[in-house]
Amino acid sequence: MAATLPPAEASLLAAGTVIPAHPLALTAERTLDESAQRALTRYYVAAGAGGVAVGVHTTQFAIHEPGGLLEPVLRIAAETFDTVDRPFLRIAGAVGPVKRAVAEAELAASLGYHAVLLSPTDGDEDALLARSAAVGGVLPVIGFYLQEAVGGRYLSVDFWRRLADQPGVVAVKLAPFDRYRTLEAVRGIASADRGAEVAIYTGNDDAILTDLLTPYDLGNGIRRHIVGGLLGQWAVWTRTAVGLSQQVQRARGGDPTALAEVLGRTAGLTDANGAVFDVRNDFRGCVAGINAVLYQQGLLRSPLCLDPAETLSAGQAAEIERVRIENPWLTDDDFVRENLDDWLR
């Protein structure tokens, strides 16, 4: 039998919300900084996020290795989630082949997580679907279309139709960073018998607001929207992301002023993502870029990654500073400054 979401979280997921991809807080010795890790989770909750995804690419996939930090990182976030007094989506990342992915889903379930974001792995489409079905027996599944630059691959329209028809699938994160593939995936999901039950979230950090504003008219009276975002970009300046998401909702409800404001932010947000995610260097500094912003704000006490070779690219820090200066509306520095001591307590 497929696992299901609690009713309040199911409604939240379907309506659309802001879900940051949670980074990893390390000390100068590259050990887990538990205080900063808790502070990050508290920041996302206080910023108004509707959930958090932990153990995903932004958290650094190395924590999933044997003897890694997966259990303590999931546990620390879960302890903070337990203090939240509103519907809040607890999402855990799972990796690897069937046996490993199921074991990680079982760990997440034991810690009170609601769903699993299932990262791509080796195997053909039939194998990926079998893995999703197996994990869906433990926790509801959020499918994941990952761009090729960071380990993803092309997945067919038929794959997305078949995935959406699995009873354990509650949502899909589309992050191919490709307009054509995004459209194909939406079309595949919409054509499934239970496609209307699967929430579509953007992971296209290069086109966040475009994705959220675009209605997908697919014939036969079928219209779908990408309802929210599950994003690495929203791991930084999250208070602003929540405000933008609220403006999108008003724009989609017919508010012309909100629509104009959101359209006016689209280029700046994409520009910021180019700097933070190190697009110029094939995304090599994407996790380091996220950490650099959080370190500058004081949310991280070290910007380091587990892999010493994973650092900012040449010129990336200057690019991040440029977009901060050119887009003063983008940051939430004042919000962080006012609350940081409480989050670090």
Coordinates of C-alpha atoms in Angstrom, one line a residue:
M1 CA 0.0 0.0 0.0
A2 CA 1.3 3.5 -0.9
A3 CA 2.2 5.9 1.9
T4 CA 0.2 9.1 2.2
L5 CA 0.8 12.6 3.5
P6 CA -1.0 14.0 6.5
P7 CA -4.1 16.0 5.3
A8 CA -2.8 19.4 6.3
E9 CA 0.6 18.9 4.5
A10 CA -1.2 17.4 1.5
S11 CA -3.3 20.5 1.1
L12 CA -0.2 22.7 1.5
L13 CA 1.8 20.8 -1.1
A14 CA -1.1 20.9 -3.6
A15 CA -1.7 24.6 -3.1
G16 CA 2.0 25.5 -3.6
T17 CA 4.6 26.8 -1.3
V18 CA 8.3 27.7 -0.8
I19 CA 10.5 24.8 0.0
P20 CA 14.3 25.6 0.4
A21 CA 16.9 22.9 -0.1
H22 CA 18.7 22.8 3.2
P23 CA 22.5 23.4 3.2
L24 CA 25.1 21.7 5.5
A25 CA 26.7 23.7 8.2
L26 CA 30.4 22.8 8.9
T27 CA 33.0 24.0 11.3
A28 CA 36.5 25.2 10.1
E29 CA 37.6 21.5 10.7
R30 CA 34.8 20.3 8.3
T31 CA 32.8 18.6 11.1
L32 CA 29.1 19.2 11.6
D33 CA 28.3 22.5 13.2
E34 CA 25.1 21.5 15.1
S35 CA 24.3 25.0 16.3
A36 CA 24.5 26.6 12.9
Q37 CA 22.6 23.6 11.4
R38 CA 19.7 24.2 13.8
A39 CA 19.9 28.0 13.1
L40 CA 19.5 27.4 9.4
T41 CA 16.3 25.4 9.9
R42 CA 15.0 28.0 12.3
Y43 CA 15.7 30.7 9.7
Y44 CA 13.7 28.8 7.0
V45 CA 10.7 28.3 9.4
A46 CA 10.8 32.0 10.6
A47 CA 11.1 33.2 7.0
G48 CA 7.7 31.6 6.2
A49 CA 8.8 28.6 4.2
G50 CA 6.2 25.9 3.8
G51 CA 8.7 23.1 4.2
V52 CA 12.4 22.2 3.9
A53 CA 14.1 19.5 1.9
V54 CA 17.1 17.9 3.8
G55 CA 19.7 15.5 2.5
V56 CA 19.5 16.8 -1.1
H57 CA 22.2 18.2 -3.4
T58 CA 22.4 21.4 -1.5
T59 CA 23.0 19.5 1.7
Q60 CA 25.9 17.7 -0.2
F61 CA 25.4 14.2 -1.4
A62 CA 28.5 13.0 0.4
I63 CA 26.5 12.9 3.7
H64 CA 24.8 9.8 2.2
E65 CA 28.0 7.8 2.1
P66 CA 28.5 5.0 4.6
G67 CA 29.4 6.5 8.0
G68 CA 28.4 9.9 6.7
L69 CA 26.3 12.6 8.3
L70 CA 22.9 11.7 7.0
E71 CA 21.3 10.5 10.3
P72 CA 22.4 13.4 12.4
V73 CA 21.6 16.0 9.8
L74 CA 18.1 14.6 9.3
R75 CA 17.6 14.3 13.1
I76 CA 18.7 17.8 13.9
A77 CA 16.2 19.3 11.4
A78 CA 13.5 17.0 12.6
E79 CA 14.0 18.2 16.2
T80 CA 13.4 21.8 15.0
F81 CA 10.4 20.8 12.9
D82 CA 8.8 19.4 16.0
T83 CA 8.5 22.9 17.4
V84 CA 6.6 24.3 14.3
D85 CA 2.9 24.8 15.1
R86 CA 1.6 25.0 11.5
P87 CA 1.5 22.7 8.6
F88 CA 5.1 22.2 7.4
L89 CA 6.5 19.8 4.9
R90 CA 9.3 17.6 6.1
I91 CA 11.1 16.3 3.0
A92 CA 14.2 14.0 3.1
G93 CA 16.4 13.3 0.1
A94 CA 17.2 9.7 -0.8
V95 CA 19.8 8.4 -3.2
G96 CA 21.1 5.2 -4.7
P97 CA 19.5 1.9 -5.9
V98 CA 16.4 0.4 -4.6
K99 CA 17.7 -1.2 -1.4
R100 CA 19.6 1.9 -0.3
A101 CA 16.9 4.3 -1.2
V102 CA 14.3 2.3 0.7
A103 CA 16.6 2.2 3.7
E104 CA 17.1 5.9 3.6
A105 CA 13.3 6.4 3.3
E106 CA 12.8 4.2 6.4
L107 CA 15.3 6.3 8.3
A108 CA 13.5 9.4 7.3
A109 CA 10.1 7.9 8.3
S110 CA 11.5 7.0 11.7
L111 CA 12.4 10.6 12.3
G112 CA 9.0 11.9 11.3
Y113 CA 9.6 13.1 7.7
H114 CA 6.5 13.3 5.4
A115 CA 8.0 12.6 2.0
V116 CA 11.1 11.6 0.1
L117 CA 12.7 13.6 -2.8
L118 CA 14.1 10.7 -4.8
S119 CA 17.3 11.7 -6.6
P120 CA 18.1 10.1 -10.0
T121 CA 20.3 7.0 -10.2
D122 CA 21.6 4.5 -12.7
G123 CA 19.2 2.2 -14.6
D124 CA 16.7 2.6 -17.4
E125 CA 13.3 4.2 -16.9
D126 CA 11.7 0.9 -15.9
A127 CA 14.2 0.5 -13.1
L128 CA 13.7 4.1 -11.9
L129 CA 10.0 3.5 -11.8
A130 CA 10.4 0.3 -9.9
R131 CA 12.6 2.1 -7.3
S132 CA 10.0 4.9 -7.0
A133 CA 7.3 2.3 -6.3
A134 CA 9.4 0.6 -3.7
V135 CA 10.2 3.8 -1.9
G136 CA 6.5 4.9 -2.2
G137 CA 5.6 2.0 0.1
V138 CA 7.6 3.7 2.9
L139 CA 6.9 7.4 2.4
P140 CA 5.2 9.5 -0.3
V141 CA 7.6 10.2 -3.2
I142 CA 8.5 13.5 -4.9
G143 CA 10.0 12.7 -8.3
F144 CA 13.0 14.7 -9.5
Y145 CA 14.1 15.8 -13.0
L146 CA 17.7 16.8 -12.6
Q147 CA 19.8 18.8 -15.1
E148 CA 22.6 17.0 -16.8
A149 CA 25.3 19.4 -15.7
V150 CA 25.0 18.0 -12.1
G151 CA 24.3 14.4 -12.9
G152 CA 20.8 14.2 -14.4
R153 CA 19.7 12.9 -17.8
Y154 CA 16.8 13.0 -20.2
L155 CA 13.6 11.3 -19.1
S156 CA 10.7 10.7 -21.6
V157 CA 7.2 12.0 -21.6
D158 CA 6.1 8.4 -21.0
F159 CA 8.3 8.2 -17.9
W160 CA 6.6 11.1 -16.3
R161 CA 3.1 9.8 -17.2
R162 CA 3.9 6.4 -15.7
L163 CA 5.6 8.0 -12.6
A164 CA 2.5 10.2 -12.0
D165 CA 0.3 7.2 -12.1
Q166 CA 2.1 5.6 -9.2
P167 CA -0.1 5.9 -6.1
G168 CA 2.8 6.8 -3.9
V169 CA 3.9 9.8 -5.9
V170 CA 2.6 13.1 -4.6
A171 CA 4.7 15.7 -6.4
V172 CA 7.5 16.2 -8.9
K173 CA 10.4 18.6 -8.8
L174 CA 11.3 19.7 -12.4
A175 CA 14.9 20.9 -12.6
P176 CA 16.1 20.1 -16.1
F177 CA 17.1 23.7 -16.7
D178 CA 15.5 23.3 -20.1
R179 CA 12.3 24.8 -21.4
Y180 CA 11.6 21.9 -23.8
R181 CA 12.1 19.2 -21.1
T182 CA 10.1 21.1 -18.6
L183 CA 7.2 21.3 -21.0
E184 CA 7.5 17.6 -21.9
A185 CA 7.4 16.6 -18.2
V186 CA 4.4 18.7 -17.4
R187 CA 2.6 17.2 -20.4
G188 CA 3.5 13.7 -19.3
I189 CA 2.3 14.3 -15.7
A190 CA -0.9 15.9 -17.0
S191 CA -1.7 13.0 -19.3
A192 CA -1.6 10.5 -16.4
D193 CA -4.8 9.1 -15.0
R194 CA -4.0 10.5 -11.6
G195 CA -2.0 13.5 -12.9
A196 CA -4.2 16.0 -11.3
E197 CA -3.2 14.5 -7.9
V198 CA 0.5 15.2 -8.5
A199 CA 1.7 18.7 -7.5
I200 CA 4.3 20.2 -9.9
Y201 CA 7.2 22.2 -8.4
T202 CA 9.9 24.1 -10.1
G203 CA 13.6 23.3 -9.5
N204 CA 14.6 25.4 -12.5
D205 CA 16.6 28.0 -10.5
D206 CA 17.2 29.9 -13.7
A207 CA 13.5 30.4 -14.4
I208 CA 11.7 30.4 -11.1
L209 CA 9.2 33.2 -11.6
T210 CA 8.6 32.3 -15.2
D211 CA 7.7 28.7 -14.2
L212 CA 5.4 29.9 -11.5
L213 CA 3.6 32.4 -13.7
T214 CA 3.2 30.2 -16.8
P215 CA -0.2 28.4 -17.4
Y216 CA 0.3 25.2 -19.3
D217 CA -2.7 24.7 -21.6
L218 CA -2.4 21.2 -22.8
G219 CA -5.6 20.6 -24.9
N220 CA -8.9 19.1 -24.0
G221 CA -9.5 21.8 -21.4
I222 CA -6.5 20.7 -19.3
R223 CA -4.5 23.5 -17.7
R224 CA -1.7 22.9 -15.2
H225 CA 0.4 25.3 -13.2
I226 CA 3.7 24.8 -11.5
V227 CA 2.5 25.6 -8.0
G228 CA 5.6 26.1 -6.0
G229 CA 9.3 25.8 -5.8
L230 CA 11.7 23.3 -4.2
L231 CA 15.0 25.1 -4.8
G232 CA 18.6 25.5 -3.9
Q233 CA 18.2 29.2 -4.8
W234 CA 15.6 29.6 -2.2
A235 CA 18.1 28.4 0.5
V236 CA 19.3 32.0 0.4
W237 CA 17.3 35.2 0.8
T238 CA 14.4 33.0 1.8
R239 CA 12.3 35.8 3.3
T240 CA 12.4 37.5 -0.1
A241 CA 11.5 34.2 -1.8
V242 CA 8.4 33.9 0.4
G243 CA 7.3 37.4 -0.5
L244 CA 7.8 36.7 -4.2
S245 CA 5.8 33.6 -4.0
Q246 CA 2.9 35.5 -2.4
Q247 CA 3.1 38.1 -5.2
V248 CA 2.9 35.3 -7.7
Q249 CA -0.3 34.0 -6.1
R250 CA -1.8 37.5 -6.3
A251 CA -0.7 37.8 -9.9
R252 CA -2.3 34.5 -10.8
G253 CA -5.4 35.7 -9.1
G254 CA -5.7 38.6 -11.5
D255 CA -3.8 41.4 -9.7
P256 CA -2.2 43.5 -12.4
T257 CA 0.1 45.3 -10.0
A258 CA 1.4 42.1 -8.6
L259 CA 2.0 40.7 -12.0
A260 CA 4.0 43.8 -13.1
E261 CA 6.1 43.6 -9.9
V262 CA 6.9 39.9 -10.3
L263 CA 7.8 40.4 -14.0
G264 CA 10.1 43.2 -12.9
R265 CA 12.0 40.8 -10.6
T266 CA 12.4 38.0 -13.1
A267 CA 15.6 39.1 -14.7
G268 CA 17.3 40.1 -11.4
L269 CA 16.5 36.7 -9.8
T270 CA 17.9 34.8 -12.8
D271 CA 21.0 37.0 -12.7
A272 CA 21.4 36.3 -9.0
N273 CA 21.1 32.6 -9.6
G274 CA 23.8 32.8 -12.3
A275 CA 26.2 34.2 -9.7
V276 CA 25.2 32.0 -6.7
F277 CA 25.1 28.8 -8.8
D278 CA 28.3 29.6 -10.8
V279 CA 26.7 29.1 -14.2
R280 CA 29.7 30.6 -15.9
N281 CA 31.8 27.6 -14.7
D282 CA 29.2 24.8 -15.3
F283 CA 27.8 25.0 -11.8
R284 CA 31.1 23.9 -10.1
G285 CA 30.6 26.5 -7.3
C286 CA 26.9 26.1 -6.8
V287 CA 26.9 24.7 -3.3
A288 CA 29.8 26.9 -2.3
G289 CA 27.9 29.9 -3.7
I290 CA 24.9 29.1 -1.4
N291 CA 27.3 28.7 1.5
A292 CA 29.1 31.9 0.8
V293 CA 25.8 34.0 1.0
L294 CA 24.8 32.3 4.2
Y295 CA 28.3 32.8 5.7
Q296 CA 28.2 36.5 4.8
Q297 CA 24.9 36.8 6.6
G298 CA 26.2 35.0 9.7
L299 CA 24.0 32.0 9.3
L300 CA 27.0 29.8 8.7
R301 CA 30.2 30.2 10.7
S302 CA 32.2 28.5 7.9
P303 CA 31.5 28.5 4.2
L304 CA 33.3 25.2 3.7
C305 CA 32.1 22.1 1.9
L306 CA 32.9 18.5 2.8
D307 CA 35.1 18.2 -0.3
P308 CA 38.0 20.6 0.0
A309 CA 38.0 21.0 -3.8
E310 CA 34.4 22.3 -3.7
T311 CA 35.0 26.0 -3.4
L312 CA 34.0 29.3 -5.1
S313 CA 35.2 29.7 -8.6
A314 CA 37.5 32.6 -9.6
G315 CA 35.4 35.7 -9.7
Q316 CA 32.3 34.1 -8.2
A317 CA 32.4 36.1 -5.0
A318 CA 32.6 39.3 -7.0
E319 CA 29.6 38.3 -9.1
I320 CA 27.6 37.5 -5.9
E321 CA 28.4 40.9 -4.5
R322 CA 27.5 42.6 -7.9
V323 CA 24.0 41.1 -7.9
R324 CA 23.5 42.1 -4.2
I325 CA 24.4 45.7 -5.1
E326 CA 22.3 45.8 -8.3
N327 CA 19.3 44.2 -6.7
P328 CA 18.9 45.6 -3.2
W329 CA 15.3 44.2 -3.0
L330 CA 16.8 40.7 -3.2
T331 CA 18.4 40.2 0.2
D332 CA 16.9 39.6 3.6
D333 CA 19.9 40.8 5.5
D334 CA 17.9 43.0 7.9
F335 CA 15.6 40.1 8.8
V336 CA 18.5 37.8 9.5
R337 CA 20.4 40.4 11.5
E338 CA 17.3 41.0 13.7
N339 CA 16.8 37.3 14.5
L340 CA 20.2 35.6 14.2
D341 CA 21.0 35.5 17.9
D342 CA 17.8 33.8 18.7
W343 CA 18.3 31.2 15.9
L344 CA 21.8 30.4 17.2
R345 CA 20.8 30.1 20.8

